[in-house]
């Protein structure tokens, strides 16, 4: 017996990807990072500095946002789901080498890029941005509290801080560009759930569970 034409289609199965705590950690961290990048641009691009003015205020906002940057992650450690995902991000398996080789060789076939909940690119990005944030925090403190170190240290800290900031801006632009190309991934960060079909295609090794 055929179904009637006006029978409503069953909604696609969705699975839980991120908890509410994880989504707030991501949003808050992204907002603070955006403030850091925007204020840094105002401080180092003369045209923007002239347009905005109030350099002392911009410096203060930049410093406060930089100091607050690790706070969302530290608060997120209270979440069991967040701690579990940190463990996933910190573990590399044989399939991650396969994924990286496919990415480097520009092999776009789905079967050539096996991934668990997070692929190798996401793991590398998470590790790199975490390390870069700590370096930026340390060098920023040396630049802010001038009595903490001799002049040569402060000069070196300024050099590292400025060039690493530029690198972070480039990497973040790439990160945002990839997110714009994957609407389902953005949906997961916005609502916490993704379609089961997307999970099977992009993260076939992820042991998914239906949304409760």
Short mmCIF file of C-alpha atoms in Angstrom, two decimals:
data_model
loop_
_atom_site.label_atom_id
_atom_site.label_comp_id
_atom_site.label_asym_id
_atom_site.label_seq_id
_atom_site.Cartn_x
_atom_site.Cartn_y
_atom_site.Cartn_z
CA UNK A 1 0.00 0.00 0.00
CA UNK A 2 1.43 3.36 -1.04
CA UNK A 3 1.51 6.33 1.25
CA UNK A 4 -0.78 9.25 0.55
CA UNK A 5 0.82 12.21 -1.16
CA UNK A 6 -0.09 14.54 1.70
CA UNK A 7 1.49 12.31 4.37
CA UNK A 8 4.06 14.43 6.22
CA UNK A 9 7.64 13.23 5.88
CA UNK A 10 9.36 11.97 8.99
CA UNK A 11 11.88 14.48 10.35
CA UNK A 12 15.51 13.53 9.87
CA UNK A 13 17.03 11.87 12.92
CA UNK A 14 19.22 14.19 14.91
CA UNK A 15 21.90 13.41 17.47
CA UNK A 16 23.44 15.34 20.31
CA UNK A 17 26.86 16.82 19.48
CA UNK A 18 27.45 19.58 22.04
CA UNK A 19 25.99 20.29 25.45
CA UNK A 20 24.70 23.72 26.44
CA UNK A 21 27.83 24.35 28.52
CA UNK A 22 30.08 23.54 25.56
CA UNK A 23 28.16 25.88 23.29
CA UNK A 24 28.45 28.74 25.78
CA UNK A 25 32.18 28.10 26.20
CA UNK A 26 32.59 28.33 22.42
CA UNK A 27 30.44 31.44 22.06
CA UNK A 28 32.08 33.30 24.93
CA UNK A 29 35.59 32.38 23.83
CA UNK A 30 34.78 33.40 20.26
CA UNK A 31 33.41 36.75 21.45
CA UNK A 32 36.48 37.48 23.58
CA UNK A 33 38.81 36.43 20.77
CA UNK A 34 36.89 38.69 18.40
CA UNK A 35 37.32 41.63 20.77
CA UNK A 36 41.05 40.91 21.04
CA UNK A 37 41.49 40.77 17.27
CA UNK A 38 39.36 43.87 16.64
CA UNK A 39 41.10 45.99 19.26
CA UNK A 40 44.51 44.77 18.09
CA UNK A 41 43.62 45.89 14.57
CA UNK A 42 42.67 49.33 15.89
CA UNK A 43 45.95 49.58 17.80
CA UNK A 44 48.20 48.58 14.88
CA UNK A 45 46.46 49.89 11.76
CA UNK A 46 46.86 53.69 11.62
CA UNK A 47 43.69 54.27 9.58
CA UNK A 48 41.58 52.43 12.13
CA UNK A 49 43.37 54.12 15.03
CA UNK A 50 42.50 57.55 13.62
CA UNK A 51 38.91 56.49 12.92
CA UNK A 52 38.26 55.08 16.40
CA UNK A 53 40.49 57.26 18.57
CA UNK A 54 40.56 56.88 22.36
CA UNK A 55 43.64 54.70 22.25
CA UNK A 56 43.89 54.35 26.04
CA UNK A 57 40.37 52.90 26.19
CA UNK A 58 41.06 50.51 23.33
CA UNK A 59 44.23 49.32 25.07
CA UNK A 60 42.30 48.71 28.28
CA UNK A 61 39.56 46.76 26.49
CA UNK A 62 42.21 44.70 24.70
CA UNK A 63 43.97 43.89 27.97
CA UNK A 64 40.79 42.94 29.80
CA UNK A 65 39.56 40.72 26.94
CA UNK A 66 42.96 39.02 26.78
CA UNK A 67 43.01 38.33 30.50
CA UNK A 68 39.45 36.97 30.37
CA UNK A 69 40.13 34.70 27.38
CA UNK A 70 41.01 31.55 29.38
CA UNK A 71 38.09 32.03 31.81
CA UNK A 72 35.33 30.34 29.72
CA UNK A 73 37.47 27.22 29.26
CA UNK A 74 38.32 27.10 32.97
CA UNK A 75 34.65 27.42 33.89
CA UNK A 76 33.75 24.83 31.26
CA UNK A 77 35.85 22.25 33.10
CA UNK A 78 32.93 21.95 35.52
CA UNK A 79 30.99 20.30 32.68
CA UNK A 80 31.45 16.54 32.26
CA UNK A 81 30.62 16.75 28.55
CA UNK A 82 33.24 19.48 28.05
CA UNK A 83 35.91 17.44 29.82
CA UNK A 84 35.01 14.39 27.73
CA UNK A 85 35.39 16.35 24.49
CA UNK A 86 38.74 17.73 25.65
CA UNK A 87 39.91 14.13 25.99
CA UNK A 88 38.71 13.38 22.46
CA UNK A 89 40.56 16.45 21.15
CA UNK A 90 43.74 15.40 22.92
CA UNK A 91 43.88 11.88 21.49
CA UNK A 92 45.29 11.06 18.05
CA UNK A 93 44.75 7.65 16.51
CA UNK A 94 45.86 5.89 13.31
CA UNK A 95 42.79 7.20 11.48
CA UNK A 96 43.95 10.77 12.16
CA UNK A 97 47.13 10.11 10.15
CA UNK A 98 44.98 8.87 7.29
CA UNK A 99 42.83 12.01 7.50
CA UNK A 100 45.87 14.30 7.49
CA UNK A 101 47.42 12.50 4.52
CA UNK A 102 44.17 12.84 2.58
CA UNK A 103 43.98 16.54 3.47
CA UNK A 104 47.59 17.17 2.41
CA UNK A 105 47.12 15.24 -0.84
CA UNK A 106 43.79 17.05 -1.45
CA UNK A 107 41.88 13.77 -1.52
CA UNK A 108 38.29 14.90 -0.94
CA UNK A 109 36.68 11.46 -0.91
CA UNK A 110 34.69 10.85 2.27
CA UNK A 111 36.11 7.37 2.75
CA UNK A 112 39.64 8.78 2.60
CA UNK A 113 39.03 11.00 5.62
CA UNK A 114 37.95 8.83 8.58
CA UNK A 115 37.20 10.76 11.75
CA UNK A 116 35.74 10.28 15.19
CA UNK A 117 33.79 13.03 16.89
CA UNK A 118 36.56 15.44 15.84
CA UNK A 119 38.76 15.10 12.78
CA UNK A 120 42.52 15.53 12.81
CA UNK A 121 42.32 19.10 11.52
CA UNK A 122 40.04 20.12 14.36
CA UNK A 123 42.34 18.47 16.89
CA UNK A 124 45.39 20.30 15.55
CA UNK A 125 43.52 23.60 15.46
CA UNK A 126 42.33 23.18 19.06
CA UNK A 127 45.84 22.37 20.30
CA UNK A 128 47.40 25.22 18.35
CA UNK A 129 44.90 27.88 19.40
CA UNK A 130 45.17 26.80 23.04
CA UNK A 131 48.96 27.07 22.94
CA UNK A 132 48.84 30.37 21.07
CA UNK A 133 46.42 31.80 23.63
CA UNK A 134 48.77 30.91 26.50
CA UNK A 135 51.73 32.46 24.68
CA UNK A 136 49.72 35.61 23.96
CA UNK A 137 48.69 35.81 27.61
CA UNK A 138 52.26 35.41 28.83
CA UNK A 139 53.78 37.92 26.42
CA UNK A 140 50.92 40.33 27.06
CA UNK A 141 51.58 40.25 30.79
CA UNK A 142 55.26 41.03 30.18
CA UNK A 143 54.24 44.00 28.03
CA UNK A 144 51.67 45.21 30.55
CA UNK A 145 53.64 44.81 33.77
CA UNK A 146 56.96 46.28 32.69
CA UNK A 147 58.63 45.59 36.04
CA UNK A 148 58.29 41.81 35.64
CA UNK A 149 61.23 41.41 33.28
CA UNK A 150 64.26 43.26 31.86
CA UNK A 151 64.02 45.33 28.69
CA UNK A 152 65.33 42.63 26.37
CA UNK A 153 62.60 40.24 27.56
CA UNK A 154 59.90 42.87 27.02
CA UNK A 155 61.22 43.65 23.56
CA UNK A 156 61.19 39.96 22.64
CA UNK A 157 57.70 39.58 24.13
CA UNK A 158 56.42 42.47 22.00
CA UNK A 159 57.89 40.90 18.85
CA UNK A 160 56.35 37.49 19.58
CA UNK A 161 53.01 39.00 20.63
CA UNK A 162 52.66 41.10 17.49
CA UNK A 163 53.59 38.41 14.97
CA UNK A 164 51.64 35.68 16.73
CA UNK A 165 48.60 37.98 16.75
CA UNK A 166 48.85 38.28 12.97
CA UNK A 167 49.14 34.50 12.65
CA UNK A 168 46.10 33.99 14.89
CA UNK A 169 44.08 36.40 12.74
CA UNK A 170 44.95 34.40 9.60
CA UNK A 171 44.18 31.05 11.24
CA UNK A 172 40.89 32.36 12.63
CA UNK A 173 39.92 33.61 9.17
CA UNK A 174 40.50 30.09 7.82
CA UNK A 175 38.53 28.59 10.70
CA UNK A 176 35.59 30.90 10.05
CA UNK A 177 35.79 30.22 6.31
CA UNK A 178 35.55 26.47 6.86
CA UNK A 179 32.63 26.96 9.25
CA UNK A 180 30.80 29.05 6.64
CA UNK A 181 31.18 26.16 4.20
CA UNK A 182 29.55 23.64 6.56
CA UNK A 183 26.04 24.72 7.61
CA UNK A 184 25.42 21.50 9.54
CA UNK A 185 28.51 22.08 11.70
CA UNK A 186 27.25 25.58 12.49
CA UNK A 187 23.87 24.09 13.36
CA UNK A 188 25.60 21.80 15.83
CA UNK A 189 27.26 24.75 17.54
CA UNK A 190 24.04 26.75 17.58
CA UNK A 191 21.54 24.11 18.71
CA UNK A 192 23.75 21.28 19.98
CA UNK A 193 22.42 18.70 17.51
CA UNK A 194 23.34 17.53 14.01
CA UNK A 195 21.69 15.20 11.54
CA UNK A 196 22.60 11.53 11.73
CA UNK A 197 23.36 11.52 8.01
CA UNK A 198 25.93 14.33 8.42
CA UNK A 199 27.58 12.49 11.29
CA UNK A 200 27.86 9.29 9.23
CA UNK A 201 29.40 11.15 6.29
CA UNK A 202 31.79 13.51 8.12
CA UNK A 203 32.55 11.56 11.32
CA UNK A 204 31.96 7.86 10.54
CA UNK A 205 33.99 6.64 13.55
CA UNK A 206 32.03 8.74 16.04
CA UNK A 207 29.93 6.55 18.33
CA UNK A 208 26.79 8.63 18.11
CA UNK A 209 23.70 8.34 20.22
CA UNK A 210 20.22 9.65 19.31
CA UNK A 211 19.11 12.88 20.91
CA UNK A 212 17.25 12.21 24.19
#
